[in-house]
GROMACS .gro file of C-alpha atoms in nm:
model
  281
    1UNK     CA    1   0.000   0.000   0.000
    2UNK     CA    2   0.136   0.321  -0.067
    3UNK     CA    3   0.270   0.546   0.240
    4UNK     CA    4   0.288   0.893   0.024
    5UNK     CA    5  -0.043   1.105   0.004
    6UNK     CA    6  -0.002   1.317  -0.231
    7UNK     CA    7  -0.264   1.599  -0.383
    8UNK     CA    8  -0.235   1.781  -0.733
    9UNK     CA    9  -0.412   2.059  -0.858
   10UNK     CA   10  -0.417   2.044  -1.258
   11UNK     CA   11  -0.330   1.728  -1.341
   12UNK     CA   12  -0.577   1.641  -1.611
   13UNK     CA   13  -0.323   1.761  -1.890
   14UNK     CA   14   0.046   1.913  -1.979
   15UNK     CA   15   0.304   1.904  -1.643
   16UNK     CA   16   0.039   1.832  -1.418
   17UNK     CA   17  -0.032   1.501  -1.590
   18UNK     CA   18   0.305   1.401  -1.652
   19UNK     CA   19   0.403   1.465  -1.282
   20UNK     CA   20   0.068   1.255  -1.134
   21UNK     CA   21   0.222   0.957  -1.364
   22UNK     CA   22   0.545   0.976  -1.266
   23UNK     CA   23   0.462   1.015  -0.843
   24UNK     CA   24   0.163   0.714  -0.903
   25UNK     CA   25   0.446   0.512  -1.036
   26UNK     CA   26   0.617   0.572  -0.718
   27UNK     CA   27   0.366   0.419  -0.554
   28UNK     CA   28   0.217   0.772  -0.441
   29UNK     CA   29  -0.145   0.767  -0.376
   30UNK     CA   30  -0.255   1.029  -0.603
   31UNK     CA   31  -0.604   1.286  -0.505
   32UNK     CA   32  -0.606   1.480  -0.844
   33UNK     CA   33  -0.787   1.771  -0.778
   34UNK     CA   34  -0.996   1.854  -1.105
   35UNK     CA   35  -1.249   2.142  -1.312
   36UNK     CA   36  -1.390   1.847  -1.527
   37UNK     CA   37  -1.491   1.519  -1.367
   38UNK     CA   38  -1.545   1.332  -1.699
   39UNK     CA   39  -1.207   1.460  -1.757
   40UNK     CA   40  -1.059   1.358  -1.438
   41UNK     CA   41  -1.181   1.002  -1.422
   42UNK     CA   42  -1.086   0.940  -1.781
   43UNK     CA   43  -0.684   1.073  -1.681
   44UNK     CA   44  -0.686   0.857  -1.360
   45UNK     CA   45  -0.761   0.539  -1.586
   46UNK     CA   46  -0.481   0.600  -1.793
   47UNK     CA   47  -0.298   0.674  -1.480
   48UNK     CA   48  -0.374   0.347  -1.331
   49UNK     CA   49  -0.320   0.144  -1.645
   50UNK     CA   50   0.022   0.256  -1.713
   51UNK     CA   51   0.135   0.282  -1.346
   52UNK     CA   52  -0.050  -0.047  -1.189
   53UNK     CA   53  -0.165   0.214  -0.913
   54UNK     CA   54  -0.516   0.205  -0.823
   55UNK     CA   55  -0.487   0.411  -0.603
   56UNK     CA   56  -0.571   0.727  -0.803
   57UNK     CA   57  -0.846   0.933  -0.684
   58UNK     CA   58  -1.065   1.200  -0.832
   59UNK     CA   59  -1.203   1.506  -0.672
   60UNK     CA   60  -1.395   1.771  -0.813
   61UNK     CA   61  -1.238   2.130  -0.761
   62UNK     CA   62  -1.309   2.453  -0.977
   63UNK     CA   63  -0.956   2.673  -0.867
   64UNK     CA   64  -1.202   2.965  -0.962
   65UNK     CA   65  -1.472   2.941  -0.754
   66UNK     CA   66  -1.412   2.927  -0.366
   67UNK     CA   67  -1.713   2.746  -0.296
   68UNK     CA   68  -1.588   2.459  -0.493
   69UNK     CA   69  -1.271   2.452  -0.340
   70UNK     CA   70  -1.383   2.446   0.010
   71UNK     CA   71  -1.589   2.210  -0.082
   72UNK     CA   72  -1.322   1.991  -0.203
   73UNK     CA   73  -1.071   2.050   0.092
   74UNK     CA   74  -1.379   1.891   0.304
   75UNK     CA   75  -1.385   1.565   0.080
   76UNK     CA   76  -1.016   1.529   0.147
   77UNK     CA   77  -1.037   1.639   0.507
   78UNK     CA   78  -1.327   1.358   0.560
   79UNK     CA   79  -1.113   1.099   0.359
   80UNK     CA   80  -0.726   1.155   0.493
   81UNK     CA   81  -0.540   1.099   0.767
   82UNK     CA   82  -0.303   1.343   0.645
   83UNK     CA   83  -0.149   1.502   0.321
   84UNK     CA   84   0.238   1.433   0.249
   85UNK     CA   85   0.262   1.623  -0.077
   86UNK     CA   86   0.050   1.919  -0.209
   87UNK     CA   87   0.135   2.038  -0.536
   88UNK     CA   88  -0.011   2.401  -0.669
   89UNK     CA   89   0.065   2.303  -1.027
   90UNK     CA   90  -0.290   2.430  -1.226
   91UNK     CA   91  -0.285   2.789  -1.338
   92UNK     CA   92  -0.353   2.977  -1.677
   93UNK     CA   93  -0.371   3.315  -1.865
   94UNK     CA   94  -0.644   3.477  -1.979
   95UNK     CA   95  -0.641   3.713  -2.326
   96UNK     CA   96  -0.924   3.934  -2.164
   97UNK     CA   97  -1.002   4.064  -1.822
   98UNK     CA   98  -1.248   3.806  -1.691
   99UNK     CA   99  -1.378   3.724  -1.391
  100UNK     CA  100  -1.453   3.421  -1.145
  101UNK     CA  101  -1.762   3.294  -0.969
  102UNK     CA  102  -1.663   3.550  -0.738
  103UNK     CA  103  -1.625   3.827  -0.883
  104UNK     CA  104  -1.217   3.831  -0.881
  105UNK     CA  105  -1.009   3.857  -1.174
  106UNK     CA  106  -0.947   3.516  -1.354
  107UNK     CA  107  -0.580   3.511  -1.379
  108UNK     CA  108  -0.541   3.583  -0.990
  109UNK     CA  109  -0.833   3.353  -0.868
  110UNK     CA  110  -0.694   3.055  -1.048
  111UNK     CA  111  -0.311   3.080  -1.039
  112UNK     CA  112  -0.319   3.231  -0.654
  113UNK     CA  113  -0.651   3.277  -0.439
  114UNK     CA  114  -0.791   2.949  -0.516
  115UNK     CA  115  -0.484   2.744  -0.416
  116UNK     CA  116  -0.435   2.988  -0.125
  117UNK     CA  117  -0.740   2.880   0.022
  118UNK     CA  118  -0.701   2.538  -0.039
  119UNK     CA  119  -0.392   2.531   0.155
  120UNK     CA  120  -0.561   2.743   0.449
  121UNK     CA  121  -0.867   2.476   0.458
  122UNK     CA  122  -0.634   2.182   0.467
  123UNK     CA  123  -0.368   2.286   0.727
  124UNK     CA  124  -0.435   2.051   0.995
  125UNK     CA  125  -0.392   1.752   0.711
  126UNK     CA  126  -0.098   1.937   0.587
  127UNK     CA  127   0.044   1.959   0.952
  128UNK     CA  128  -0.012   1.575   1.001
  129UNK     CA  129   0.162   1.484   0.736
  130UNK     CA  130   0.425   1.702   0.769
  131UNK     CA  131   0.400   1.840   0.383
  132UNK     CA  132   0.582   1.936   0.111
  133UNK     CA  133   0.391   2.190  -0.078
  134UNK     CA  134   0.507   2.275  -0.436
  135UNK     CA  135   0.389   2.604  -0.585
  136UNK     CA  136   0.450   2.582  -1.004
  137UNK     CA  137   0.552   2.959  -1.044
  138UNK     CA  138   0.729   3.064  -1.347
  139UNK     CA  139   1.002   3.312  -1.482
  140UNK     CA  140   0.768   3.537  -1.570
  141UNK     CA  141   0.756   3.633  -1.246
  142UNK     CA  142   1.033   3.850  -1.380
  143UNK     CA  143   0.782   4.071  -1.510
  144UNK     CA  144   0.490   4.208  -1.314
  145UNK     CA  145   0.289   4.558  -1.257
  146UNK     CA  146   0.139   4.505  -0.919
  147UNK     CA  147   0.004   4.755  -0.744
  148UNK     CA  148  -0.128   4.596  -0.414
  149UNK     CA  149  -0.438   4.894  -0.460
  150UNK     CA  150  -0.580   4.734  -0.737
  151UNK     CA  151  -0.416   4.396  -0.783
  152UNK     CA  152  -0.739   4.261  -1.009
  153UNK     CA  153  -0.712   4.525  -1.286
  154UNK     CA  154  -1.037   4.696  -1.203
  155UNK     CA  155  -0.903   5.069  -1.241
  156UNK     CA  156  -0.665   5.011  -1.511
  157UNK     CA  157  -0.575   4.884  -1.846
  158UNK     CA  158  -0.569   4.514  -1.822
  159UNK     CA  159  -0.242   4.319  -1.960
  160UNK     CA  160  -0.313   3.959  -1.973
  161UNK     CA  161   0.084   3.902  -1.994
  162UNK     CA  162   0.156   4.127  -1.651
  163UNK     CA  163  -0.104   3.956  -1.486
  164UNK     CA  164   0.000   3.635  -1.522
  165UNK     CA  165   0.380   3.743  -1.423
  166UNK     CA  166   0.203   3.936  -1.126
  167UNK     CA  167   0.009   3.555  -1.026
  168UNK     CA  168   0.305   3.380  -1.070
  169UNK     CA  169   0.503   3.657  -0.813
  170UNK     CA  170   0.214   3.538  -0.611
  171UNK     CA  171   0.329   3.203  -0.614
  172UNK     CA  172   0.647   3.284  -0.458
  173UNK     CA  173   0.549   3.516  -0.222
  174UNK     CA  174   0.321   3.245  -0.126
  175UNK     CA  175   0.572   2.999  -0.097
  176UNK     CA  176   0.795   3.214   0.161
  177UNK     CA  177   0.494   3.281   0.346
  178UNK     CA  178   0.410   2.927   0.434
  179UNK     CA  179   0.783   2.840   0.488
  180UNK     CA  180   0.757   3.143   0.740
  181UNK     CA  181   0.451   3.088   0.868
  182UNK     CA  182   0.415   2.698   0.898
  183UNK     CA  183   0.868   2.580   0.912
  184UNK     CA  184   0.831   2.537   1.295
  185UNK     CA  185   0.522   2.294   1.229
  186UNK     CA  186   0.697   2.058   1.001
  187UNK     CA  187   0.601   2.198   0.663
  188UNK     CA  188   0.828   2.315   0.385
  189UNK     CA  189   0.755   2.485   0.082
  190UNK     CA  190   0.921   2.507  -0.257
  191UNK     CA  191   0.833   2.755  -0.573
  192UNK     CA  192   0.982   2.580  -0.899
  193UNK     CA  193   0.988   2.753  -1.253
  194UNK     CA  194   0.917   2.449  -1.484
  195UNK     CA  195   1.074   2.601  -1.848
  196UNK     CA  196   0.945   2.697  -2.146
  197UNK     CA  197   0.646   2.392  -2.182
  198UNK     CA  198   0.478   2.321  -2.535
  199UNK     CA  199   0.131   2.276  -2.358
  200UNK     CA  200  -0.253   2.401  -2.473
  201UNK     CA  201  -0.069   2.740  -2.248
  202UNK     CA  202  -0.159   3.043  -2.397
  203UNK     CA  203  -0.442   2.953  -2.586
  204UNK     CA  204  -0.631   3.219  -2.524
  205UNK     CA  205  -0.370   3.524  -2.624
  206UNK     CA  206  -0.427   3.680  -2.931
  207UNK     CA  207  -0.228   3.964  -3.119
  208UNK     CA  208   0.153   4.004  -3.053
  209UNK     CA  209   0.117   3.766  -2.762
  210UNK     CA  210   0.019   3.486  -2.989
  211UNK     CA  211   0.277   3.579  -3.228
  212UNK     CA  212   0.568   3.584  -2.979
  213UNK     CA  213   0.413   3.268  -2.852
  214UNK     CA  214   0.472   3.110  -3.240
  215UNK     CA  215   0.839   3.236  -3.265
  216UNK     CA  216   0.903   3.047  -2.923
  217UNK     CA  217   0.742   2.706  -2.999
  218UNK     CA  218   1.059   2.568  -3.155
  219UNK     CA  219   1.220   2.600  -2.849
  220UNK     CA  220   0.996   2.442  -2.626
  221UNK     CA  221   1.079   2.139  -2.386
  222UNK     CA  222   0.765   1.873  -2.438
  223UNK     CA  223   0.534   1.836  -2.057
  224UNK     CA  224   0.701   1.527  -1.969
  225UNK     CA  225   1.092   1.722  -1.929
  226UNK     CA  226   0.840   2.020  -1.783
  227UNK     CA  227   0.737   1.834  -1.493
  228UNK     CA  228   1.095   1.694  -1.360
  229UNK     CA  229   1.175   2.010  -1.146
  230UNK     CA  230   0.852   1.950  -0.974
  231UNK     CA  231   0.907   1.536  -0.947
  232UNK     CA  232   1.225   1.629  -0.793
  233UNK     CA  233   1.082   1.830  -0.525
  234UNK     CA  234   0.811   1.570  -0.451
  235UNK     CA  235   1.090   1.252  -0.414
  236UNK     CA  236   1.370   1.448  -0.283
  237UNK     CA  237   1.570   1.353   0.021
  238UNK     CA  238   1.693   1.634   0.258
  239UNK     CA  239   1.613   1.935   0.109
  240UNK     CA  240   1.387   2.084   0.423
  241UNK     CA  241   1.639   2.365   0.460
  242UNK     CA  242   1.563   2.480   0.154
  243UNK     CA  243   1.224   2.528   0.204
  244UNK     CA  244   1.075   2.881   0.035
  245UNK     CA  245   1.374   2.876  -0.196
  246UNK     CA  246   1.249   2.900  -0.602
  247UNK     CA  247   1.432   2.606  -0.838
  248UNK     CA  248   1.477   2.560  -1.160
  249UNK     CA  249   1.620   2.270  -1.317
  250UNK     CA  250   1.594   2.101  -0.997
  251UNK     CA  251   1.814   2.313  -0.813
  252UNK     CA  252   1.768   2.624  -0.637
  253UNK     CA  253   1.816   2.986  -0.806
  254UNK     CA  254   1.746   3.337  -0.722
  255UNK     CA  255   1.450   3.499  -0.796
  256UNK     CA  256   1.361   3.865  -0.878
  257UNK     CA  257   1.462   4.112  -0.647
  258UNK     CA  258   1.108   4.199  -0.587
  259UNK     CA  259   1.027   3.844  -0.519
  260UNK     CA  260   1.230   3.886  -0.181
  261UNK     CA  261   1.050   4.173  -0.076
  262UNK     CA  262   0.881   4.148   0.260
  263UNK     CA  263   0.635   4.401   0.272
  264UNK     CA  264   0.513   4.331  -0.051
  265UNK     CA  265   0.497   3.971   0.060
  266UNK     CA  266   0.321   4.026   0.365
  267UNK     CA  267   0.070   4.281   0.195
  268UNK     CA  268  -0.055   3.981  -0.049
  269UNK     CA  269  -0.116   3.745   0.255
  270UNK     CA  270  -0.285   3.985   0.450
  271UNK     CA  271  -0.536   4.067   0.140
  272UNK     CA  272  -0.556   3.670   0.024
  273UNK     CA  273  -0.696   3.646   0.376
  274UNK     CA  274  -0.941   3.921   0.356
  275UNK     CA  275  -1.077   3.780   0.031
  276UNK     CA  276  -1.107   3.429   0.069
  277UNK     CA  277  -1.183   3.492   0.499
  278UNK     CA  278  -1.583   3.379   0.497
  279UNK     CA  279  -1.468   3.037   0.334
  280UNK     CA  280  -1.245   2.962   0.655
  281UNK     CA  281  -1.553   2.984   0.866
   0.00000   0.00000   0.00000
């Protein structure tokens, strides 16, 4: 029987996938954490035929809509003993400003609130099991316009490109926070960039985004290579003390100089709280 719990986000396609095959093979038990049931249950079967692991589990969870992912952190918190692994991987950018089930700008809800919450609704799991969690960032955290007053794009003209950077600054700030926050509690927390993936990413950018998206498909690493940096961080031995660090390539590198800034850090935790605070209740 396996001994590893581990719970994805995304992993119905692209790195997400990839990784959930490579940790069932490990003998992980595997929660995938899914938008599309139909979806979900037809990626676990493939999952369990070409791993031999049955024990691959589906849960329903809509990243944009906090409702459904309180709703799934119960189903888990009603089924587990604990969680050993959580991996952040699902995220996305949107061409146009849109918004979620709750009224928040799609690229944040779904890259940051949504997995915020999750995390905050399955702590006490998370502190049994003395978790890894793995936040998928990206380098283009590199390039970001926040501006903590109006971090959904409600006052301004929206960029679908600094968004996503913005969401995947998130991610790391996120990542410190919880190795902050939770290190003394026997959790650890990583933020990876996974490289340049040739995925269904970006399929909703249009104009010059689409174009530079086209010049840079040549260069792409398939999902499969895309996913190793978070594998690594799932299986590896000893690497507590580097817990809110950002890797690439498996190893750890430096991030932006405004991903080490505290304030700004602090600021996004204090307003993820705020926003997502009547679905702790």
């Amino acid at each position: 029987m396996p001994f590893i719990t581990t719970v994805i986000t995304g992993a119905t396609s692209g790195i997400g996938r990839e990784t959930a095959l490579a940790l069932a093979k490990k003998d992980h038990a595997i929660y995938m954490l899914v938008r599309n049931l139909e979806k979900g249950e037809e990626v676990k079967n493939e999952i369990i035929s070409a791993s031999k692991n049955k024990n691959i589990y589906v849960v329903e969870c809509d990243l944009a809509n906090l409702e459904s992912v309180r709703n799934a952190a119960d189903v888990l918190r009603s089924s587990l003993l604990g969680i050993n692994i959580l991996i952040n991987n699902a995220g996305g950018i949107f061409g146009t400003r849109e918004e979620s089930a709750d009224g928040h700008e799609m690229t944040f809800a779904v890259n940051h609130l949504g997995h915020f919450l999750l995390v905050q609704c399955l702590m006490p799991l998370l502190e049994r099991g003395q978790a890894r969690i793995i936040n998928v960032s990206s380098e283009a955290h590199r390039y970001t316009d926040v501006k903590f007053n109006d971090l959904e794009w409600r006052s301004r003209p929206y960029s679908p490109w600094k968004a996503y950077g913005n969401a995947k600054l998130f991610n790391i700030y996120f990542t410190r926070s919880l190795a902050t926050k939770y290190g003394t509690k026997g959790i650890s927390s990583f933020a990876l960039h996974p490289g340049l993936v040739n995925t269904s990413f970006g399929v909703g950018i249009s104009g010059f985004g689409k174009f530079l998206l086209w010049l840079a498909r040549p260069f792409m690493i398939n999902a499969e290579t895309g996913a190793l940096t978070t594998i690594y961080l799932a299986t590896a031995q000893r690497i507590d003390s580097k817990s809110g660090q950002y890797f690439k390539d498996s190893r750890p590198v430096n991030p932006s100089a405004k991903a080490v800034d505290e304030k700004g850090r602090q600021q996004l935790w204090d307003i993820s709280m705020e926003m997502v605070g009547t679905h702790l209740v």
